[in-house]
Amino acid sequence: KVQAEIDRVIGQSQQPSTADREHMPYTNAVIHEVQRMANILPMNVPRVVTFDTTVAGYYLPKGTMVLTNLTSLHKDPAQWTTPDTFNPEHFLENGEFKKRESFLPFSI
């Protein structure tokens, strides 16, 4: 499907450009699903809280180091219909690419 979409949108005689991306929803969905499944930064990069705050009922004082577990986010069955299966449809809605709030491949 990806090859067919590339052939249809870009063809054989030109180089791909970023402008092509919006016309290639399936290819875009496959790339996002690869990033979701591969999860190259499962525990993310440490961050530091910049001001006193409360998250989900937990008080976090300024200066607290936090780590986001992206694996739990990217494999959450409440967010993904088939969390343990490669499924580009996670990023498609009516054949169009749809960005997901629960997708953070490179951190927050």
Short mmCIF file of N, CA and C in Angstrom, two decimals:
data_model
loop_
_atom_site.label_atom_id
_atom_site.label_comp_id
_atom_site.label_asym_id
_atom_site.label_seq_id
_atom_site.Cartn_x
_atom_site.Cartn_y
_atom_site.Cartn_z
N LYS A 1 0.82 -1.20 0.00
CA LYS A 1 0.00 0.00 0.00
C LYS A 1 0.86 1.26 0.00
N VAL A 2 1.95 1.23 0.77
CA VAL A 2 2.83 2.40 0.81
C VAL A 2 3.45 2.63 -0.56
N GLN A 3 3.94 1.56 -1.18
CA GLN A 3 4.57 1.71 -2.50
C GLN A 3 3.56 2.24 -3.52
N ALA A 4 2.34 1.72 -3.48
CA ALA A 4 1.31 2.19 -4.41
C ALA A 4 1.01 3.67 -4.19
N GLU A 5 0.96 4.10 -2.95
CA GLU A 5 0.69 5.52 -2.66
C GLU A 5 1.86 6.39 -3.12
N ILE A 6 3.08 5.95 -2.89
CA ILE A 6 4.25 6.70 -3.36
C ILE A 6 4.23 6.81 -4.88
N ASP A 7 3.97 5.70 -5.56
CA ASP A 7 3.93 5.72 -7.03
C ASP A 7 2.84 6.65 -7.54
N ARG A 8 1.68 6.64 -6.88
CA ARG A 8 0.56 7.47 -7.33
C ARG A 8 0.83 8.96 -7.09
N VAL A 9 1.38 9.31 -5.93
CA VAL A 9 1.55 10.72 -5.56
C VAL A 9 2.83 11.31 -6.12
N ILE A 10 3.93 10.58 -5.99
CA ILE A 10 5.24 11.12 -6.39
C ILE A 10 5.65 10.64 -7.77
N GLY A 11 5.37 9.38 -8.06
CA GLY A 11 5.76 8.82 -9.34
C GLY A 11 7.23 8.40 -9.34
N GLN A 12 7.73 8.12 -10.53
CA GLN A 12 9.10 7.64 -10.69
C GLN A 12 10.06 8.72 -11.15
N SER A 13 9.55 9.87 -11.56
CA SER A 13 10.42 10.85 -12.22
C SER A 13 10.77 12.07 -11.36
N GLN A 14 10.31 12.12 -10.12
CA GLN A 14 10.63 13.28 -9.29
C GLN A 14 11.06 12.84 -7.89
N GLN A 15 11.72 13.73 -7.20
CA GLN A 15 12.13 13.49 -5.82
C GLN A 15 10.95 13.83 -4.89
N PRO A 16 10.81 13.11 -3.79
CA PRO A 16 9.74 13.46 -2.84
C PRO A 16 10.03 14.81 -2.18
N SER A 17 8.97 15.48 -1.79
CA SER A 17 9.11 16.75 -1.06
C SER A 17 8.15 16.74 0.12
N THR A 18 8.35 17.66 1.03
CA THR A 18 7.46 17.73 2.19
C THR A 18 6.03 18.07 1.78
N ALA A 19 5.86 18.72 0.64
CA ALA A 19 4.52 19.04 0.16
C ALA A 19 3.73 17.78 -0.20
N ASP A 20 4.44 16.70 -0.52
CA ASP A 20 3.77 15.44 -0.86
C ASP A 20 3.12 14.79 0.35
N ARG A 21 3.61 15.10 1.51
CA ARG A 21 3.18 14.42 2.73
C ARG A 21 1.67 14.47 2.94
N GLU A 22 1.06 15.61 2.74
CA GLU A 22 -0.38 15.73 2.98
C GLU A 22 -1.21 14.91 2.00
N HIS A 23 -0.61 14.47 0.90
CA HIS A 23 -1.31 13.66 -0.09
C HIS A 23 -1.02 12.17 0.08
N MET A 24 -0.32 11.83 1.18
CA MET A 24 0.08 10.44 1.41
C MET A 24 -0.32 10.00 2.82
N PRO A 25 -1.62 9.96 3.12
CA PRO A 25 -2.05 9.66 4.48
C PRO A 25 -1.65 8.26 4.96
N TYR A 26 -1.69 7.28 4.07
CA TYR A 26 -1.35 5.92 4.51
C TYR A 26 0.14 5.82 4.83
N THR A 27 0.98 6.38 3.99
CA THR A 27 2.43 6.35 4.24
C THR A 27 2.74 7.08 5.55
N ASN A 28 2.12 8.21 5.76
CA ASN A 28 2.30 8.97 7.00
C ASN A 28 1.86 8.14 8.21
N ALA A 29 0.74 7.45 8.08
CA ALA A 29 0.24 6.60 9.16
C ALA A 29 1.20 5.45 9.45
N VAL A 30 1.77 4.85 8.41
CA VAL A 30 2.73 3.76 8.61
C VAL A 30 3.96 4.27 9.34
N ILE A 31 4.47 5.42 8.95
CA ILE A 31 5.65 6.00 9.62
C ILE A 31 5.35 6.26 11.10
N HIS A 32 4.20 6.82 11.39
CA HIS A 32 3.83 7.09 12.78
C HIS A 32 3.65 5.79 13.57
N GLU A 33 3.08 4.77 12.94
CA GLU A 33 2.88 3.50 13.64
C GLU A 33 4.22 2.80 13.90
N VAL A 34 5.16 2.93 12.98
CA VAL A 34 6.51 2.40 13.23
C VAL A 34 7.12 3.09 14.44
N GLN A 35 6.98 4.40 14.51
CA GLN A 35 7.52 5.14 15.66
C GLN A 35 6.82 4.74 16.96
N ARG A 36 5.53 4.52 16.90
CA ARG A 36 4.78 4.10 18.10
C ARG A 36 5.25 2.73 18.57
N MET A 37 5.37 1.80 17.65
CA MET A 37 5.75 0.43 18.02
C MET A 37 7.23 0.32 18.40
N ALA A 38 8.11 1.04 17.71
CA ALA A 38 9.55 0.94 17.96
C ALA A 38 9.93 1.61 19.27
N ASN A 39 9.33 2.74 19.57
CA ASN A 39 9.51 3.43 20.84
C ASN A 39 10.99 3.54 21.23
N ILE A 40 11.73 4.35 20.48
CA ILE A 40 13.18 4.43 20.67
C ILE A 40 13.59 5.09 21.99
N LEU A 41 12.69 5.82 22.61
CA LEU A 41 12.98 6.43 23.92
C LEU A 41 11.91 6.00 24.93
N PRO A 42 11.92 4.73 25.37
CA PRO A 42 10.82 4.25 26.22
C PRO A 42 10.65 5.02 27.52
N MET A 43 11.73 5.49 28.11
CA MET A 43 11.61 6.26 29.36
C MET A 43 11.84 7.75 29.13
N ASN A 44 11.96 8.14 27.87
CA ASN A 44 12.07 9.55 27.54
C ASN A 44 13.34 10.17 28.12
N VAL A 45 13.42 11.46 28.06
CA VAL A 45 14.54 12.23 28.58
C VAL A 45 14.08 12.89 29.88
N PRO A 46 14.90 12.87 30.92
CA PRO A 46 14.47 13.51 32.17
C PRO A 46 14.14 14.99 31.96
N ARG A 47 13.10 15.43 32.64
CA ARG A 47 12.69 16.84 32.63
C ARG A 47 12.69 17.33 34.06
N VAL A 48 12.72 18.64 34.23
CA VAL A 48 12.66 19.24 35.56
C VAL A 48 11.45 20.16 35.62
N VAL A 49 10.66 20.01 36.66
CA VAL A 49 9.49 20.85 36.86
C VAL A 49 9.97 22.29 37.10
N THR A 50 9.42 23.23 36.34
CA THR A 50 9.90 24.62 36.41
C THR A 50 9.12 25.48 37.40
N PHE A 51 7.99 24.96 37.88
CA PHE A 51 7.23 25.68 38.92
C PHE A 51 6.40 24.65 39.69
N ASP A 52 6.06 24.97 40.92
CA ASP A 52 5.23 24.08 41.74
C ASP A 52 3.93 23.79 40.99
N THR A 53 3.55 22.53 40.95
CA THR A 53 2.33 22.17 40.25
C THR A 53 1.76 20.87 40.82
N THR A 54 0.54 20.56 40.43
CA THR A 54 -0.10 19.30 40.82
C THR A 54 -0.56 18.60 39.54
N VAL A 55 -0.20 17.32 39.42
CA VAL A 55 -0.58 16.52 38.26
C VAL A 55 -1.25 15.25 38.77
N ALA A 56 -2.47 15.02 38.33
CA ALA A 56 -3.24 13.83 38.73
C ALA A 56 -3.27 13.66 40.25
N GLY A 57 -3.35 14.77 40.96
CA GLY A 57 -3.44 14.73 42.41
C GLY A 57 -2.10 14.66 43.14
N TYR A 58 -1.02 14.61 42.40
CA TYR A 58 0.32 14.56 43.01
C TYR A 58 0.98 15.93 42.95
N TYR A 59 1.45 16.39 44.10
CA TYR A 59 2.14 17.68 44.17
C TYR A 59 3.58 17.49 43.70
N LEU A 60 4.01 18.33 42.76
CA LEU A 60 5.38 18.30 42.25
C LEU A 60 6.01 19.67 42.48
N PRO A 61 6.92 19.77 43.44
CA PRO A 61 7.55 21.06 43.68
C PRO A 61 8.55 21.41 42.57
N LYS A 62 8.75 22.69 42.38
CA LYS A 62 9.73 23.18 41.41
C LYS A 62 11.07 22.47 41.66
N GLY A 63 11.72 22.05 40.56
CA GLY A 63 13.01 21.38 40.66
C GLY A 63 12.93 19.86 40.66
N THR A 64 11.71 19.30 40.76
CA THR A 64 11.55 17.85 40.76
C THR A 64 11.86 17.29 39.37
N MET A 65 12.65 16.21 39.32
CA MET A 65 12.92 15.56 38.04
C MET A 65 11.78 14.59 37.74
N VAL A 66 11.29 14.61 36.51
CA VAL A 66 10.23 13.70 36.09
C VAL A 66 10.64 12.96 34.83
N LEU A 67 10.17 11.72 34.73
CA LEU A 67 10.38 10.90 33.54
C LEU A 67 9.02 10.45 33.03
N THR A 68 8.79 10.56 31.75
CA THR A 68 7.55 10.10 31.15
C THR A 68 7.79 8.72 30.56
N ASN A 69 6.97 7.75 30.96
CA ASN A 69 7.08 6.41 30.42
C ASN A 69 6.27 6.34 29.13
N LEU A 70 6.95 6.52 28.00
CA LEU A 70 6.26 6.55 26.72
C LEU A 70 5.72 5.18 26.32
N THR A 71 6.33 4.10 26.81
CA THR A 71 5.81 2.77 26.51
C THR A 71 4.39 2.63 27.05
N SER A 72 4.16 3.09 28.26
CA SER A 72 2.81 2.98 28.82
C SER A 72 1.81 3.82 28.02
N LEU A 73 2.25 4.92 27.49
CA LEU A 73 1.40 5.77 26.66
C LEU A 73 1.13 5.12 25.30
N HIS A 74 2.18 4.62 24.67
CA HIS A 74 2.05 4.06 23.32
C HIS A 74 1.44 2.67 23.29
N LYS A 75 1.28 2.03 24.43
CA LYS A 75 0.68 0.69 24.50
C LYS A 75 -0.59 0.67 25.35
N ASP A 76 -1.14 1.83 25.62
CA ASP A 76 -2.33 1.95 26.47
C ASP A 76 -3.58 1.49 25.72
N PRO A 77 -4.23 0.41 26.17
CA PRO A 77 -5.42 -0.07 25.47
C PRO A 77 -6.59 0.92 25.52
N ALA A 78 -6.56 1.87 26.42
CA ALA A 78 -7.61 2.90 26.45
C ALA A 78 -7.43 3.90 25.31
N GLN A 79 -6.22 3.95 24.74
CA GLN A 79 -5.92 4.91 23.67
C GLN A 79 -5.80 4.26 22.29
N TRP A 80 -5.44 2.98 22.25
CA TRP A 80 -5.14 2.30 20.99
C TRP A 80 -6.00 1.04 20.89
N THR A 81 -6.71 0.87 19.78
CA THR A 81 -7.62 -0.28 19.64
C THR A 81 -6.87 -1.61 19.68
N THR A 82 -5.69 -1.65 19.10
CA THR A 82 -4.86 -2.86 19.11
C THR A 82 -3.45 -2.46 19.51
N PRO A 83 -3.21 -2.20 20.80
CA PRO A 83 -1.94 -1.61 21.23
C PRO A 83 -0.69 -2.44 20.96
N ASP A 84 -0.82 -3.77 20.88
CA ASP A 84 0.35 -4.63 20.68
C ASP A 84 0.49 -5.13 19.25
N THR A 85 -0.31 -4.58 18.35
CA THR A 85 -0.30 -5.00 16.95
C THR A 85 0.03 -3.81 16.06
N PHE A 86 0.89 -4.05 15.06
CA PHE A 86 1.19 -3.00 14.08
C PHE A 86 -0.07 -2.72 13.29
N ASN A 87 -0.58 -1.50 13.39
CA ASN A 87 -1.86 -1.16 12.78
C ASN A 87 -1.87 0.32 12.37
N PRO A 88 -1.51 0.63 11.12
CA PRO A 88 -1.51 2.03 10.67
C PRO A 88 -2.87 2.71 10.80
N GLU A 89 -3.93 1.91 10.89
CA GLU A 89 -5.28 2.48 11.04
C GLU A 89 -5.40 3.29 12.33
N HIS A 90 -4.50 3.09 13.27
CA HIS A 90 -4.50 3.91 14.49
C HIS A 90 -4.39 5.40 14.14
N PHE A 91 -3.79 5.71 13.00
CA PHE A 91 -3.55 7.10 12.61
C PHE A 91 -4.38 7.53 11.41
N LEU A 92 -5.41 6.77 11.11
CA LEU A 92 -6.28 7.12 9.98
C LEU A 92 -7.72 7.26 10.45
N GLU A 93 -8.40 8.22 9.87
CA GLU A 93 -9.82 8.40 10.13
C GLU A 93 -10.48 8.72 8.79
N ASN A 94 -11.35 7.84 8.35
CA ASN A 94 -12.00 7.99 7.04
C ASN A 94 -10.97 8.15 5.92
N GLY A 95 -9.88 7.40 6.01
CA GLY A 95 -8.85 7.42 4.98
C GLY A 95 -7.88 8.59 5.04
N GLU A 96 -8.08 9.49 6.00
CA GLU A 96 -7.20 10.65 6.15
C GLU A 96 -6.33 10.49 7.39
N PHE A 97 -5.12 11.05 7.32
CA PHE A 97 -4.22 10.99 8.46
C PHE A 97 -4.79 11.80 9.61
N LYS A 98 -4.71 11.23 10.82
CA LYS A 98 -5.18 11.94 12.02
C LYS A 98 -4.10 11.84 13.09
N LYS A 99 -3.60 12.98 13.52
CA LYS A 99 -2.61 13.03 14.59
C LYS A 99 -3.30 12.65 15.90
N ARG A 100 -2.60 11.89 16.74
CA ARG A 100 -3.15 11.43 18.01
C ARG A 100 -2.45 12.13 19.17
N GLU A 101 -3.23 12.63 20.12
CA GLU A 101 -2.65 13.28 21.30
C GLU A 101 -1.83 12.30 22.14
N SER A 102 -2.18 11.03 22.08
CA SER A 102 -1.49 10.02 22.88
C SER A 102 -0.26 9.46 22.16
N PHE A 103 0.26 10.20 21.20
CA PHE A 103 1.45 9.79 20.46
C PHE A 103 2.54 10.83 20.67
N LEU A 104 3.60 10.43 21.37
CA LEU A 104 4.73 11.32 21.66
C LEU A 104 6.03 10.56 21.39
N PRO A 105 6.42 10.43 20.14
CA PRO A 105 7.59 9.59 19.83
C PRO A 105 8.92 10.12 20.34
N PHE A 106 9.04 11.41 20.48
CA PHE A 106 10.34 11.99 20.84
C PHE A 106 10.30 12.80 22.12
N SER A 107 9.32 12.58 22.96
CA SER A 107 9.28 13.29 24.23
C SER A 107 8.10 14.24 24.29
N ILE A 108 8.00 14.90 25.44
CA ILE A 108 6.93 15.89 25.61
C ILE A 108 7.52 17.28 25.59
#
